[in-house]
GROMACS .gro file of C-alpha atoms in nm:
model
  148
    1GLU     CA    1  -3.695  -2.767   5.814
    2TRP     CA    2  -3.570  -2.916   5.488
    3ASP     CA    3  -3.897  -2.841   5.312
    4SER     CA    4  -3.883  -2.472   5.407
    5PHE     CA    5  -3.517  -2.449   5.293
    6LYS     CA    6  -3.599  -2.623   4.965
    7ALA     CA    7  -3.896  -2.396   4.897
    8GLY     CA    8  -3.690  -2.079   4.958
    9HIS     CA    9  -3.401  -2.208   4.752
   10ASP     CA   10  -3.626  -2.295   4.455
   11ARG     CA   11  -3.770  -1.940   4.457
   12GLN     CA   12  -3.422  -1.791   4.469
   13THR     CA   13  -3.299  -2.005   4.179
   14ARG     CA   14  -3.601  -1.913   3.967
   15HIS     CA   15  -3.545  -1.545   4.046
   16ILE     CA   16  -3.180  -1.565   3.929
   17TRP     CA   17  -3.282  -1.737   3.606
   18ARG     CA   18  -3.547  -1.475   3.537
   19LYS     CA   19  -3.288  -1.199   3.580
   20ALA     CA   20  -3.046  -1.378   3.347
   21VAL     CA   21  -3.311  -1.418   3.078
   22ALA     CA   22  -3.418  -1.054   3.115
   23VAL     CA   23  -3.058  -0.932   3.081
   24GLY     CA   24  -3.012  -1.150   2.772
   25ILE     CA   25  -3.326  -1.014   2.609
   26VAL     CA   26  -3.227  -0.653   2.684
   27GLY     CA   27  -2.880  -0.717   2.538
   28LEU     CA   28  -3.026  -0.870   2.224
   29LEU     CA   29  -3.263  -0.575   2.181
   30PHE     CA   30  -2.975  -0.329   2.227
   31ILE     CA   31  -2.758  -0.501   1.966
   32SER     CA   32  -3.053  -0.511   1.724
   33ALA     CA   33  -3.120  -0.141   1.773
   34VAL     CA   34  -2.758  -0.048   1.713
   35SER     CA   35  -2.750  -0.262   1.396
   36VAL     CA   36  -3.067  -0.102   1.259
   37ALA     CA   37  -2.932   0.246   1.335
   38ALA     CA   38  -2.603   0.172   1.159
   39ILE     CA   39  -2.778   0.033   0.852
   40SER     CA   40  -3.011   0.335   0.843
   41MET     CA   41  -2.718   0.576   0.862
   42VAL     CA   42  -2.531   0.405   0.579
   43THR     CA   43  -2.844   0.391   0.363
   44HIS     CA   44  -2.923   0.757   0.430
   45PHE     CA   45  -2.563   0.859   0.358
   46ASN     CA   46  -2.564   0.678   0.024
   47GLN     CA   47  -2.907   0.813  -0.078
   48THR     CA   48  -2.818   1.177  -0.011
   49GLY     CA   49  -2.539   1.160  -0.266
   50LYS     CA   50  -2.270   1.264  -0.022
   51GLY     CA   51  -2.082   0.941  -0.075
   52GLN     CA   52  -1.864   1.002  -0.380
   53PRO     CA   53  -1.739   0.701  -0.570
   54THR     CA   54  -1.371   0.637  -0.512
   55ALA     CA   55  -1.113   0.423  -0.677
   56VAL     CA   56  -0.947   0.205  -0.417
   57VAL     CA   57  -0.639   0.017  -0.522
   58ASP     CA   58  -0.542  -0.275  -0.302
   59ASP     CA   59  -0.223  -0.371  -0.484
   60TYR     CA   60  -0.054  -0.060  -0.613
   61ASP     CA   61   0.180  -0.138  -0.900
   62THR     CA   62   0.508   0.009  -0.781
   63ASN     CA   63   0.655  -0.011  -1.133
   64THR     CA   64   0.419   0.255  -1.260
   65ALA     CA   65   0.311   0.579  -1.103
   66ALA     CA   66  -0.020   0.601  -1.284
   67PRO     CA   67  -0.277   0.833  -1.126
   68ILE     CA   68  -0.542   0.656  -0.925
   69GLU     CA   69  -0.861   0.841  -1.006
   70GLU     CA   70  -1.224   0.785  -1.084
   71ALA     CA   71  -1.449   1.061  -1.210
   72ALA     CA   72  -1.720   1.171  -0.970
   73GLN     CA   73  -2.052   1.342  -1.028
   74ASP     CA   74  -1.940   1.706  -0.990
   75SER     CA   75  -1.623   1.679  -1.203
   76VAL     CA   76  -1.420   1.645  -0.881
   77SER     CA   77  -1.256   1.308  -0.855
   78GLN     CA   78  -1.125   1.121  -0.557
   79ILE     CA   79  -0.764   1.012  -0.554
   80VAL     CA   80  -0.704   0.718  -0.322
   81PHE     CA   81  -0.372   0.565  -0.226
   82ASP     CA   82  -0.434   0.244  -0.033
   83ASN     CA   83  -0.126   0.106   0.148
   84VAL     CA   84   0.109   0.281  -0.095
   85GLU     CA   85   0.470   0.375  -0.025
   86LEU     CA   86   0.529   0.745   0.032
   87GLN     CA   87   0.775   0.773  -0.258
   88TYR     CA   88   0.505   0.669  -0.508
   89ILE     CA   89   0.254   0.910  -0.358
   90MET     CA   90   0.506   1.191  -0.379
   91ASN     CA   91   0.597   1.094  -0.739
   92ASP     CA   92   0.230   1.132  -0.830
   93LEU     CA   93   0.213   1.469  -0.652
   94GLU     CA   94   0.529   1.584  -0.834
   95GLU     CA   95   0.362   1.518  -1.169
   96ARG     CA   96   0.024   1.653  -1.062
   97PHE     CA   97   0.147   1.983  -0.913
   98GLY     CA   98   0.482   2.033  -1.090
   99ILE     CA   99   0.679   2.033  -0.765
  100ASN     CA  100   1.016   1.895  -0.662
  101VAL     CA  101   1.037   1.661  -0.363
  102VAL     CA  102   1.338   1.637  -0.134
  103TYR     CA  103   1.363   1.360   0.128
  104LYS     CA  104   1.562   1.413   0.448
  105SER     CA  105   1.619   1.037   0.469
  106ASP     CA  106   1.576   0.741   0.235
  107LYS     CA  107   1.407   0.541   0.510
  108ILE     CA  108   1.093   0.757   0.502
  109LYS     CA  109   1.035   0.675   0.134
  110SER     CA  110   0.915   0.324   0.222
  111LEU     CA  111   0.653   0.446   0.472
  112ARG     CA  112   0.316   0.301   0.362
  113LEU     CA  113   0.006   0.520   0.382
  114TYR     CA  114  -0.363   0.530   0.313
  115LEU     CA  115  -0.444   0.870   0.169
  116GLN     CA  116  -0.762   1.002   0.008
  117LEU     CA  117  -0.758   1.335  -0.172
  118ASP     CA  118  -0.988   1.540  -0.396
  119SER     CA  119  -0.849   1.636  -0.735
  120ALA     CA  120  -0.955   1.996  -0.665
  121MET     CA  121  -0.712   2.027  -0.372
  122THR     CA  122  -0.406   2.248  -0.394
  123ILE     CA  123  -0.059   2.129  -0.295
  124ASP     CA  124  -0.094   2.328   0.028
  125ASP     CA  125  -0.417   2.139   0.109
  126VAL     CA  126  -0.241   1.807   0.048
  127ILE     CA  127   0.055   1.907   0.267
  128LEU     CA  128  -0.184   2.009   0.545
  129ILE     CA  129  -0.357   1.671   0.533
  130MET     CA  130  -0.035   1.472   0.514
  131ASN     CA  131   0.111   1.656   0.812
  132HIS     CA  132  -0.156   1.488   1.027
  133PHE     CA  133   0.031   1.159   0.994
  134GLU     CA  134   0.229   1.081   1.306
  135ASN     CA  135   0.575   1.009   1.158
  136LEU     CA  136   0.563   1.248   0.866
  137THR     CA  137   0.627   1.620   0.824
  138LEU     CA  138   0.611   1.802   0.493
  139SER     CA  139   0.712   2.161   0.437
  140ARG     CA  140   0.705   2.374   0.124
  141ARG     CA  141   0.930   2.650   0.005
  142GLU     CA  142   0.825   2.781  -0.336
  143ASN     CA  143   0.826   2.480  -0.570
  144THR     CA  144   1.008   2.236  -0.338
  145VAL     CA  145   0.843   2.010  -0.084
  146THR     CA  146   1.070   1.871   0.187
  147VAL     CA  147   0.974   1.542   0.351
  148ASN     CA  148   1.099   1.472   0.706
   0.00000   0.00000   0.00000
């Protein structure tokens, strides 16, 4: 009786181990395939020239409102604000577009944003993009942009 139990139990244990190894191998193959696909996509994206060089500033100097630009291939440059307070972004937009900015509250000025723009955009394009932020609403009346 013990021998028959032992024989059945050994087969069952081996079967469980085989399943575990098979699942591990399938998981490893899946992760490898996803990694290769991601690398291929990035390589293809960079080779097609769609990826424009951008200037990314990690520590924005709040004492100066210098434009953050880097020339791109087609004379359109990318403007990137990385973790920059809204007031400094709006100061740059005031100079760039010759607009006046009015804030509904001083608290909103310290809101930090990541924003990437093309130098060819109009002020209306920029407002449209910035209105996608959750806690921010911009509106324009002639030459004045109001920030809520």
